[in-house]
Coordinates of C-alpha atoms and ligand atoms in Angstrom, one line a residue:
X202 CA 103.9 62.0 60.5
X203 CA 103.5 58.4 61.4
X204 CA 101.0 57.4 64.1
X205 CA 102.0 56.2 67.6
X206 CA 102.8 52.6 68.0
X207 CA 100.2 51.1 70.3
X208 CA 96.5 50.3 70.0
X209 CA 94.0 51.5 72.6
X210 CA 92.2 49.0 74.7
X211 CA 88.7 48.6 73.4
X212 CA 87.0 49.6 76.6
X213 CA 88.4 53.1 76.3
X214 CA 88.1 53.6 72.6
X215 CA 85.3 56.1 72.9
X216 CA 86.5 57.7 76.1
X217 CA 87.7 61.3 75.7
X218 CA 89.4 61.0 79.1
X219 CA 91.6 58.2 77.9
X220 CA 95.3 59.3 78.1
X221 CA 97.3 56.2 77.4
X222 CA 98.7 53.0 78.9
X223 CA 101.3 52.3 81.6
X224 CA 104.5 50.8 80.1
X225 CA 108.1 49.8 80.8
X226 CA 109.4 49.3 84.3
X227 CA 106.6 50.3 86.7
X228 CA 107.0 51.5 90.3
X229 CA 104.6 52.1 93.1
X230 CA 105.3 55.9 93.4
X231 CA 105.8 56.7 89.8
X232 CA 105.3 55.2 86.3
X233 CA 105.5 56.1 82.6
X234 CA 102.5 56.0 80.3
X235 CA 102.1 56.3 76.6
X236 CA 100.1 59.3 75.5
X237 CA 97.5 59.1 72.8
X238 CA 95.0 61.6 74.1
X239 CA 96.1 65.1 75.1
X240 CA 97.5 65.6 78.5
X241 CA 99.6 68.5 79.9
X242 CA 102.2 68.8 82.6
X243 CA 100.6 69.1 86.1
X244 CA 97.3 67.6 85.0
X245 CA 95.8 64.9 87.3
X246 CA 95.3 61.4 86.0
X247 CA 93.8 58.3 87.5
X248 CA 94.7 54.6 87.2
X249 CA 93.4 51.4 88.7
X250 CA 95.7 49.5 91.2
X251 CA 95.2 45.7 91.9
X252 CA 94.5 46.2 95.6
X253 CA 94.1 49.9 96.2
X254 CA 91.4 50.7 93.6
X255 CA 91.4 54.0 91.8
X256 CA 94.7 56.0 92.5
X257 CA 95.3 59.6 91.6
X258 CA 98.6 60.6 89.8
X259 CA 100.0 63.9 88.5
X260 CA 101.7 64.3 85.2
X261 CA 105.2 65.6 85.9
X262 CA 106.5 65.7 82.4
X263 CA 105.3 65.0 78.8
X264 CA 107.9 63.9 76.3
X265 CA 107.9 63.4 72.5
X266 CA 110.3 60.6 71.5
X267 CA 111.3 60.8 67.8
X268 CA 113.5 58.8 65.5
X269 CA 114.7 62.0 63.8
X270 CA 118.5 61.8 64.0
X271 CA 120.8 64.8 63.8
X272 CA 121.8 63.7 60.3
X273 CA 118.2 63.5 59.0
X274 CA 117.3 66.8 60.8
X275 CA 119.9 68.4 58.6
X276 CA 118.1 67.0 55.6
X277 CA 114.9 68.6 56.8
X278 CA 116.8 71.9 57.1
X279 CA 117.8 71.4 53.4
X280 CA 114.2 71.1 52.4
X281 CA 114.2 67.4 51.8
X282 CA 111.1 65.4 52.7
X283 CA 111.8 63.3 55.8
X284 CA 109.4 60.9 57.6
X285 CA 109.5 61.3 61.3
X286 CA 108.1 58.7 63.6
X287 CA 107.2 60.0 67.1
X288 CA 105.8 58.7 70.3
X289 CA 104.5 60.8 73.2
X290 CA 104.9 59.6 76.7
X291 CA 104.3 61.0 80.1
X292 CA 106.0 60.7 83.5
X293 CA 103.4 60.4 86.2
X294 CA 104.0 60.6 90.0
X295 CA 101.6 58.9 92.3
X296 CA 99.5 61.3 94.5
X297 CA 97.7 58.5 96.4
X298 CA 94.2 57.3 97.2
X299 CA 91.8 57.4 100.2
X300 CA 91.4 54.3 102.3
X301 CA 88.2 53.1 104.0
X302 CA 88.8 55.6 106.9
X303 CA 89.3 58.5 104.4
X304 CA 93.1 58.7 105.0
X305 CA 95.5 59.5 102.2
X306 CA 97.5 56.4 101.4
X307 CA 100.1 55.3 98.8
X308 CA 100.1 51.9 97.1
X309 CA 103.0 49.7 98.3
X310 CA 103.1 47.5 95.2
X311 CA 103.7 48.5 91.6
X312 CA 100.9 49.2 89.1
X313 CA 100.5 46.9 86.2
X314 CA 101.9 47.6 82.8
X315 CA 99.1 47.8 80.2
X316 CA 96.7 49.5 82.7
X317 CA 94.8 52.3 81.1
X318 CA 95.5 55.8 82.4
X319 CA 92.6 58.4 82.3
X320 CA 92.3 62.1 83.0
X321 CA 91.2 62.2 86.6
X322 CA 87.5 62.9 87.2
X323 CA 86.3 65.7 89.4
X324 CA 85.1 63.3 92.1
X325 CA 88.4 61.5 92.4
X326 CA 90.4 64.7 92.5
X327 CA 88.2 66.2 95.2
X328 CA 88.3 63.1 97.3
X329 CA 92.0 62.4 97.1
X330 CA 93.2 66.1 97.4
X331 CA 90.6 66.8 100.0
X332 CA 89.1 69.7 98.0
X333 CA 85.6 69.8 99.3
X334 CA 83.4 72.6 98.1
X335 CA 82.8 74.3 101.4
X336 CA 81.1 77.6 100.6
X337 CA 80.3 78.3 104.2
X338 CA 83.8 78.2 105.6
X339 CA 85.9 78.4 102.5
X340 CA 87.3 81.2 100.4
X341 CA 87.0 80.5 96.7
X342 CA 90.3 81.6 95.2
X343 CA 90.4 79.9 91.8
X344 CA 90.4 76.6 89.8
X345 CA 92.8 73.7 90.0
X346 CA 95.0 74.3 87.0
X347 CA 93.9 72.2 84.1
X348 CA 90.7 71.0 85.8
X349 CA 87.2 72.4 86.5
X350 CA 87.6 72.0 90.2
X351 CA 87.2 75.1 92.4
X352 CA 89.8 75.5 95.2
X353 CA 88.5 76.7 98.6
X354 CA 90.8 77.8 101.4
X355 CA 89.5 77.3 104.9
X356 CA 89.0 80.8 106.4
X357 CA 89.3 79.7 110.1
X358 CA 92.6 78.0 109.3
X359 CA 93.8 81.2 107.6
X360 CA 92.9 83.4 110.6
X361 CA 94.4 80.9 113.0
X362 CA 97.6 80.2 111.1
X363 CA 98.3 83.2 108.9
X364 CA 98.7 83.6 105.2
X365 CA 101.6 84.7 102.9
X366 CA 101.2 85.9 99.3
X367 CA 104.5 86.1 97.5
X368 CA 105.4 87.1 93.9
X369 CA 107.9 89.3 92.1
X370 CA 106.7 92.8 91.2
X371 CA 103.8 92.5 88.7
X372 CA 103.4 88.8 89.5
X373 CA 99.8 89.3 90.7
X374 CA 100.2 89.6 94.5
X375 CA 97.8 92.5 95.0
X376 CA 95.3 91.0 92.5
X377 CA 95.3 87.7 94.4
X378 CA 95.1 89.5 97.8
X379 CA 92.1 91.3 96.3
X380 CA 90.5 88.0 95.5
X381 CA 91.1 86.8 99.0
X382 CA 89.7 90.0 100.6
X383 CA 86.6 89.8 98.4
X384 CA 86.0 86.3 99.9
X385 CA 86.6 87.6 103.4
X386 CA 84.0 90.3 102.8
X387 CA 81.6 87.8 101.4
X388 CA 81.9 85.8 104.6
X389 CA 81.7 89.0 106.8
X390 CA 85.2 88.5 108.2
X391 CA 86.4 91.6 110.0
X392 CA 89.5 92.8 108.1
X393 CA 92.0 95.6 108.4
X394 CA 94.2 96.3 105.3
X395 CA 97.5 98.2 105.8
X396 CA 97.8 99.7 102.4
X397 CA 101.0 101.7 101.7
X398 CA 100.1 102.6 98.1
X399 CA 96.4 103.2 98.3
X400 CA 95.6 100.3 96.0
X401 CA 92.8 98.7 97.9
X402 CA 90.1 101.4 98.0
X403 CA 89.0 100.1 94.6
X404 CA 87.5 97.0 96.4
X405 CA 84.4 99.1 96.8
X406 CA 84.1 99.5 93.0
X407 CA 82.6 96.9 90.7
X408 CA 85.1 95.3 88.3
X409 CA 84.7 94.7 84.6
X410 CA 83.8 91.3 83.2
X411 CA 87.2 89.6 82.9
X412 CA 88.3 87.6 79.9
X413 CA 87.3 84.0 80.3
X414 CA 85.3 84.7 83.5
X415 CA 82.5 82.2 82.7
X416 CA 84.8 79.3 83.4
X417 CA 85.3 80.6 86.9
X418 CA 81.7 81.4 87.5
X419 CA 82.5 84.9 88.7
X420 CA 80.3 88.0 88.2
X421 CA 81.5 91.6 88.7
X422 CA 80.1 93.1 91.9
X423 CA 81.1 95.6 94.5
X424 CA 81.1 95.7 98.3
X425 CA 80.5 99.4 99.1
X426 CA 78.8 98.8 102.4
X427 CA 81.5 96.5 103.8
X428 CA 84.4 99.0 103.3
X429 CA 85.6 102.0 105.2
X430 CA 88.8 103.9 104.4
X431 CA 90.9 105.8 106.9
X432 CA 94.1 107.8 106.3
X433 CA 96.6 109.8 108.3
X434 CA 96.8 112.1 105.3
X435 CA 93.3 113.2 104.1
X436 CA 94.8 115.9 101.9
X437 CA 96.3 113.3 99.6
X438 CA 93.5 110.8 100.2
X439 CA 90.5 113.0 100.1
X440 CA 87.9 110.3 100.3
X441 CA 89.2 108.8 103.5
X442 CA 88.2 109.5 107.1
X443 CA 91.1 111.0 109.2
X444 CA 93.2 108.6 111.2
X445 CA 94.5 110.4 114.3
X446 CA 95.8 109.3 117.6
X447 CA 94.7 110.9 120.9
X448 CA 97.9 112.0 122.7
X449 CA 96.4 112.0 126.2
X450 CA 95.5 108.3 125.7
X451 CA 99.1 107.3 125.2
X452 CA 101.4 106.6 128.1
X453 CA 105.1 107.1 128.0
X454 CA 105.8 103.7 126.6
X455 CA 103.2 104.1 123.8
X456 CA 104.8 107.4 122.8
X457 CA 108.2 105.9 122.8
X458 CA 107.0 103.0 120.6
X459 CA 105.6 105.6 118.2
X460 CA 108.9 107.3 118.0
X461 CA 110.4 103.9 117.3
X462 CA 113.1 104.8 119.8
X463 CA 115.7 102.0 120.4
X464 CA 116.5 103.5 123.9
X465 CA 113.1 103.0 125.6
X466 CA 114.8 102.4 129.0
X467 CA 116.9 105.6 128.9
X468 CA 114.0 107.8 128.0
X469 CA 111.1 106.2 129.9
X470 CA 111.6 107.9 133.2
X471 CA 112.1 111.4 131.8
X472 CA 109.1 111.1 129.5
X473 CA 106.9 109.8 132.3
X474 CA 107.9 112.7 134.5
X475 CA 107.1 115.2 131.8
X476 CA 103.7 113.6 131.2
X477 CA 102.8 113.6 134.9
X478 CA 103.6 117.3 135.1
X479 CA 101.5 118.2 132.0
X480 CA 98.6 116.1 133.1
X481 CA 98.3 118.0 136.4
X482 CA 97.7 121.1 134.3
X483 CA 95.6 119.9 131.3
X484 CA 94.3 117.0 129.3
X485 CA 94.8 118.8 126.0
X486 CA 98.5 118.9 125.8
X487 CA 100.5 118.6 122.6
X488 CA 103.8 117.0 121.6
X489 CA 105.2 120.5 121.6
X490 CA 104.2 120.9 125.2
X491 CA 106.0 117.7 126.1
X492 CA 109.1 119.0 124.3
X493 CA 108.9 122.3 126.2
X494 CA 108.8 120.5 129.5
X495 CA 111.8 118.3 128.6
X496 CA 113.8 121.3 127.4
X497 CA 113.3 122.9 130.7
X498 CA 115.1 120.0 132.4
X499 CA 118.3 120.9 130.4
X500 CA 119.4 117.2 130.6
X501 CA 121.7 116.3 127.7
X502 CA 120.4 112.7 127.9
X503 CA 117.1 114.0 126.6
X504 CA 118.5 115.3 123.3
X505 CA 117.6 112.4 121.1
X506 CA 114.2 112.0 122.7
X507 CA 113.5 115.7 122.0
X508 CA 114.5 115.2 118.4
X509 CA 112.3 112.2 118.0
X510 CA 109.3 114.1 119.5
X511 CA 109.8 117.1 117.3
X512 CA 109.7 114.9 114.2
X513 CA 106.4 113.4 115.5
X514 CA 104.9 116.8 116.1
X515 CA 105.5 117.8 112.4
X516 CA 103.5 114.9 111.0
X517 CA 100.2 115.8 112.5
X518 CA 99.1 112.4 113.5
X519 CA 97.6 113.6 116.8
X520 CA 94.3 115.2 117.5
X521 CA 92.3 116.2 120.6
X522 CA 89.9 113.4 119.8
X523 CA 91.8 110.6 118.0
X524 CA 90.3 107.7 116.1
X525 CA 89.0 105.0 118.3
X526 CA 90.3 101.5 117.5
X527 CA 86.9 100.1 118.0
X528 CA 85.6 102.5 115.3
X529 CA 88.3 101.4 113.1
X530 CA 87.8 97.7 113.7
X531 CA 84.1 97.0 113.2
X532 CA 82.6 93.5 113.2
X533 CA 82.1 92.2 109.6
X534 CA 83.7 95.3 108.0
X535 CA 86.8 95.8 106.0
X536 CA 88.9 98.8 107.0
X537 CA 91.5 100.1 104.7
X538 CA 94.3 102.1 106.2
X539 CA 95.4 104.2 103.2
X540 CA 99.0 105.2 103.9
X541 CA 99.6 106.8 100.5
X542 CA 101.7 109.9 100.7
X543 CA 102.8 109.2 104.3
X544 CA 106.6 109.0 104.7
X545 CA 108.0 105.5 105.2
X546 CA 109.2 106.0 108.8
X547 CA 105.8 107.5 109.8
X548 CA 104.1 104.6 108.0
X549 CA 106.0 102.3 110.3
X550 CA 105.0 104.3 113.4
X551 CA 101.3 104.3 112.4
X552 CA 101.4 100.6 111.6
X553 CA 103.2 99.8 114.9
X554 CA 100.7 101.8 116.9
X555 CA 97.7 100.3 115.2
X556 CA 99.0 96.7 115.3
X557 CA 99.9 97.1 118.9
X558 CA 96.5 98.6 119.9
X559 CA 94.6 95.9 117.9
X560 CA 96.6 93.1 119.6
X561 CA 96.0 94.5 123.0
X562 CA 92.2 95.1 122.5
X563 CA 91.9 91.7 120.8
X564 CA 93.4 90.1 123.9
X565 CA 90.8 91.5 126.1
X566 CA 88.0 90.9 123.6
X567 CA 87.2 94.6 123.0
X568 CA 87.4 94.1 119.2
X569 CA 86.2 91.1 117.2
X570 CA 88.5 88.4 115.8
X571 CA 90.1 89.8 112.6
X572 CA 92.4 89.4 109.7
X573 CA 95.2 92.0 109.2
X574 CA 96.4 92.3 105.6
X575 CA 100.0 93.8 105.3
X576 CA 101.1 94.9 101.9
X577 CA 104.9 95.4 101.4
X578 CA 105.5 93.4 104.5
X579 CA 109.3 93.5 104.0
X580 CA 109.1 97.2 105.0
X581 CA 107.1 96.5 108.3
X582 CA 108.8 93.4 109.5
X583 CA 112.2 93.2 107.7
X584 CA 114.7 90.3 108.1
X585 CA 117.6 92.7 108.5
X586 CA 117.5 95.7 110.7
X587 CA 114.9 97.0 113.1
X588 CA 111.9 99.3 112.3
X589 CA 109.3 100.6 114.6
X590 CA 106.9 97.8 113.8
X591 CA 109.4 94.9 113.8
X592 CA 108.6 93.7 117.3
X593 CA 104.8 93.7 117.1
X594 CA 104.8 91.7 113.9
X595 CA 106.9 88.9 115.6
X596 CA 104.4 89.0 118.4
X597 CA 101.4 88.8 116.1
X598 CA 102.9 86.0 114.1
X599 CA 103.6 83.9 117.1
X600 CA 100.7 84.8 119.4
X601 CA 98.0 86.3 117.2
X602 CA 96.5 82.9 116.6
X603 CA 95.7 82.5 120.3
X604 CA 93.5 85.5 120.2
X605 CA 92.0 85.2 116.7
X606 CA 94.2 87.8 115.0
X607 CA 95.4 86.4 111.6
X608 CA 98.0 88.0 109.3
X609 CA 98.1 88.1 105.6
X610 CA 101.7 88.9 104.7
X611 CA 102.2 90.2 101.2
X612 CA 105.7 90.7 99.7
X613 CA 107.8 90.7 96.6
X614 CA 110.9 89.9 98.6
X615 CA 110.4 86.7 100.6
X616 CA 114.1 86.8 101.6
X617 CA 113.7 90.3 103.1
X618 CA 110.8 89.4 105.4
X619 CA 111.6 88.4 109.0
X620 CA 111.8 84.6 108.9
X621 CA 110.2 84.5 112.3
X622 CA 107.1 86.0 110.7
X623 CA 107.1 84.2 107.3
X624 CA 107.7 80.8 108.9
X625 CA 104.5 81.2 110.9
X626 CA 102.4 81.6 107.7
X627 CA 100.8 78.2 107.2
X628 CA 98.7 79.1 104.1
X629 CA 100.9 80.2 101.2
X630 CA 100.0 81.6 97.8
X631 CA 103.1 81.7 95.7
X632 CA 103.1 83.3 92.3
X633 CA 105.9 83.9 89.9
X634 CA 109.3 84.5 91.7
X635 CA 112.6 84.5 89.9
X636 CA 115.1 86.0 92.4
X637 CA 117.2 83.0 93.7
X638 CA 117.4 84.3 97.3
X639 CA 113.6 84.7 97.4
X640 CA 113.2 81.2 96.0
X641 CA 115.5 79.8 98.7
X642 CA 113.5 81.6 101.4
X643 CA 110.3 80.1 99.9
X644 CA 111.6 76.6 99.7
X645 CA 112.8 76.9 103.3
X646 CA 109.4 78.0 104.6
X647 CA 107.0 75.8 102.6
X648 CA 106.5 72.3 103.7
X649 CA 106.0 69.6 101.1
X650 CA 107.3 71.7 98.2
X651 CA 108.9 69.3 95.7
X652 CA 112.1 70.4 93.8
X653 CA 110.1 70.2 90.6
X654 CA 107.5 72.6 92.0
X655 CA 110.2 75.0 93.3
X656 CA 111.6 75.0 89.7
X657 CA 108.1 75.7 88.5
X658 CA 107.7 78.9 90.5
X659 CA 110.1 80.6 88.1
X660 CA 107.9 79.6 85.2
X661 CA 104.5 80.4 86.5
X662 CA 102.4 82.5 84.2
X663 CA 100.7 85.6 85.7
X664 CA 97.6 84.6 87.6
X665 CA 98.7 81.0 88.4
X666 CA 99.8 80.3 92.0
X667 CA 101.1 77.4 93.9
X668 CA 98.9 77.2 96.9
X669 CA 99.6 75.2 100.1
X670 CA 97.9 74.9 103.5
X671 CA 94.5 76.4 104.3
X672 CA 93.1 72.9 104.4
X673 CA 94.8 72.0 101.1
X674 CA 96.8 68.8 101.7
X675 CA 99.6 69.3 99.2
X676 CA 101.0 72.2 97.1
X677 CA 98.6 72.7 94.2
X678 CA 98.7 74.8 91.0
X679 CA 95.7 77.1 91.1
X680 CA 94.5 79.5 88.5
X681 CA 93.5 82.5 90.6
X682 CA 89.9 83.5 89.8
X683 CA 89.1 86.9 88.1
X684 CA 88.3 89.8 90.4
X685 CA 84.7 90.8 91.2
X686 CA 85.8 94.3 92.1
X687 CA 88.1 96.7 90.4
X688 CA 91.8 95.9 90.7
X689 CA 93.6 99.1 92.0
X690 CA 97.2 98.2 91.5
X691 CA 97.5 98.7 87.8
X692 CA 100.9 99.9 86.8
X693 CA 101.1 103.3 85.2
X694 CA 101.9 103.2 81.5
X695 CA 104.2 105.7 79.9
X696 CA 102.7 104.9 76.5
X697 CA 98.9 104.2 76.3
X698 CA 97.6 101.2 74.4
Ligands
ADP721 N1 94.7 86.3 88.4 C1 94.9 87.2 87.4 N2 94.0 87.3 86.4 C2 94.1 88.2 85.5 N3 95.1 89.2 85.5 C3 95.9 89.2 86.5 C4 95.9 88.2 87.5 N4 96.9 88.5 88.4 C5 97.5 89.6 87.9 N5 96.9 90.0 86.8 C6 97.4 91.2 86.0 O1 98.8 91.5 86.3 C7 98.9 92.8 86.8 C8 99.9 92.9 87.9 O2 99.3 92.3 89.1 P1 99.5 92.9 90.5 O3 98.6 92.1 91.4 O4 99.2 94.4 90.5 O5 101.0 92.7 90.7 P2 101.9 92.8 92.1 O6 102.5 91.5 92.3 O7 103.0 93.8 91.7 O8 101.0 93.3 93.2 C9 97.5 93.3 87.2 O9 97.4 94.7 86.9 C10 96.6 92.5 86.3 O10 96.3 93.1 85.1
MG722 MG1 101.1 95.1 94.2

C-alpha cells in the first residue's frame, strides 16, 4: 500500500489530534480535508478561520479514494500482486463558533485551503455545543459519541417541556429511561412511572458493573429508599402496595371517566341521581349498589351505563379506603405504578384516573411538581382512536408545563402516538428506529434534524441515541451511559446462553 500524498505541516507533526488539511474548493459552511490521522464519521474537529478564530466542525463522511480500477481489481481476484494507491479524505460540515457575547455564529467567508484540521478538544466542544457540566441541574445521560465529553440534560427544561424516548423494540428505550430515572432520583425529583410490564421495580436493585463502565465513570448503586411500588393487582405483583380508588370520593363525572364512556352527557344525570340516592343512605356503597339503583329505574337509556359499571365492579379497583394521591405522589420519591397483569382497558382507566387526579391536585398545589413517565405511550394516547386516557394526556402535554407536571413519553411506535402529545415533547432521545412511518413522525416532530441524521437513526447501534433539546443546542449523538441499577426489561430467552 502506498502512503498518502501530502506532507504534514511541521507544527502538527507530533500532534496526535492532527487529522489532516483542508483542500480543494472551500466553502464557509462545509469543506473537505485530507485524512492522515484517524477520524470517524460524526467526530468533531476544529479548524482556524481568518477572522472567526477556532471553529468547530463535524465529520459527515470519510472516504477512501483509490486508483484501483475495475480491471485491476479483477487481477487482485486472480491472485496477482497489484499496488493500490489510496488517499483518505473527509467531508466536514461547519458547526460554528462562539462570538464575544457567547452566541453561536457561523463564519461568513470560506476557510483557507492548507489549514490544519484537528480533533476538537473538550473545551471547544463544550463551549460551542453549550455542553456545560452542570451537575446540580443536569441529568448525566451519557458521553458525546467519539469524545470524552459527558452530556447533561437540564432537568427543569425536561419537566417544563416534556421528554420523548423513541426506539424500535429492543432498541434500548427502557434502558435509557432507566438512566434518566436514576438521574431524577439522584436529584430528588418527584416521579411517577406508569409501568405496564412491571419492568421498573428493578430500579431499587443494584446493577452489575457494565462492560466498559470506567469510561463513563459510573458505579453500580441502588436507590431503595427513593422507590415505592403500587399495583392494582397485588396478587400478581406481590411486593407492591395495593392501588385502590375510594368510590365515595368519586363524583358522577369521575366514575364516567373511569368507565371511559363516550356518552358522558347521556349518562351524567342518571348517574348523579343514583349517587344522590345512595349517599343519603350510606357512605360505604359499592359499584353493585349503583347498578341496583339504576336497574330499578328500568330506563333503556341506562343499559350501556349498567354494562360499563358491571365491568368495573369485576376488576376490584375500589376499596372502602382507597389510595390517597398524596400518598402516591411524595416529594422526592419515585413511585412505580406496576400494571403488570392488569387488562389493557383497565390499565387505561387506572392511568386516566391517576393522571387526571395528579393534574387536578398539582393545579392547586396539593402535590409537588413532578415528572410522569409513560411506558408504551401509544396505548395511552394513541394517534388513531380514543381510549379512556386520550384526553388527559392531551391536556397534560399542552398545560402540564404551567403547573410543573412534566411527561416522559416512551414508545416504539412514534407514528402511533397522538401528534398533539408528541409534538409537545421538547427533549428527544431517539434510538434505533427502522419503520418508515415512525421515521417520518420523528422527522416531523424534531427541530433541526438534518436529513443525514434522520438517515442515521436507522443505523444507530444499540445504546447510542440522537439527543435534542433539554438545553442541548443541536441534535447530538450520545452513547447512553451504563445503568447504575438493574435493568428490568431483559427479553426472555428461549435458549439460554
Ligand atoms: N445503553 C445501553 N448499554 C448497554 N446495553 C444496552 C443499552 N441499551 C440497551 N441495551 C441492551 O439492549 C437490551 C434491550 O433494551 P431495552 O431498553 O430493554 O429495549 P426496549 O427499547 O425494547 O425497551 C437491554 O436488555 C440491554 O441489554
Ligand atoms: Mg422496553
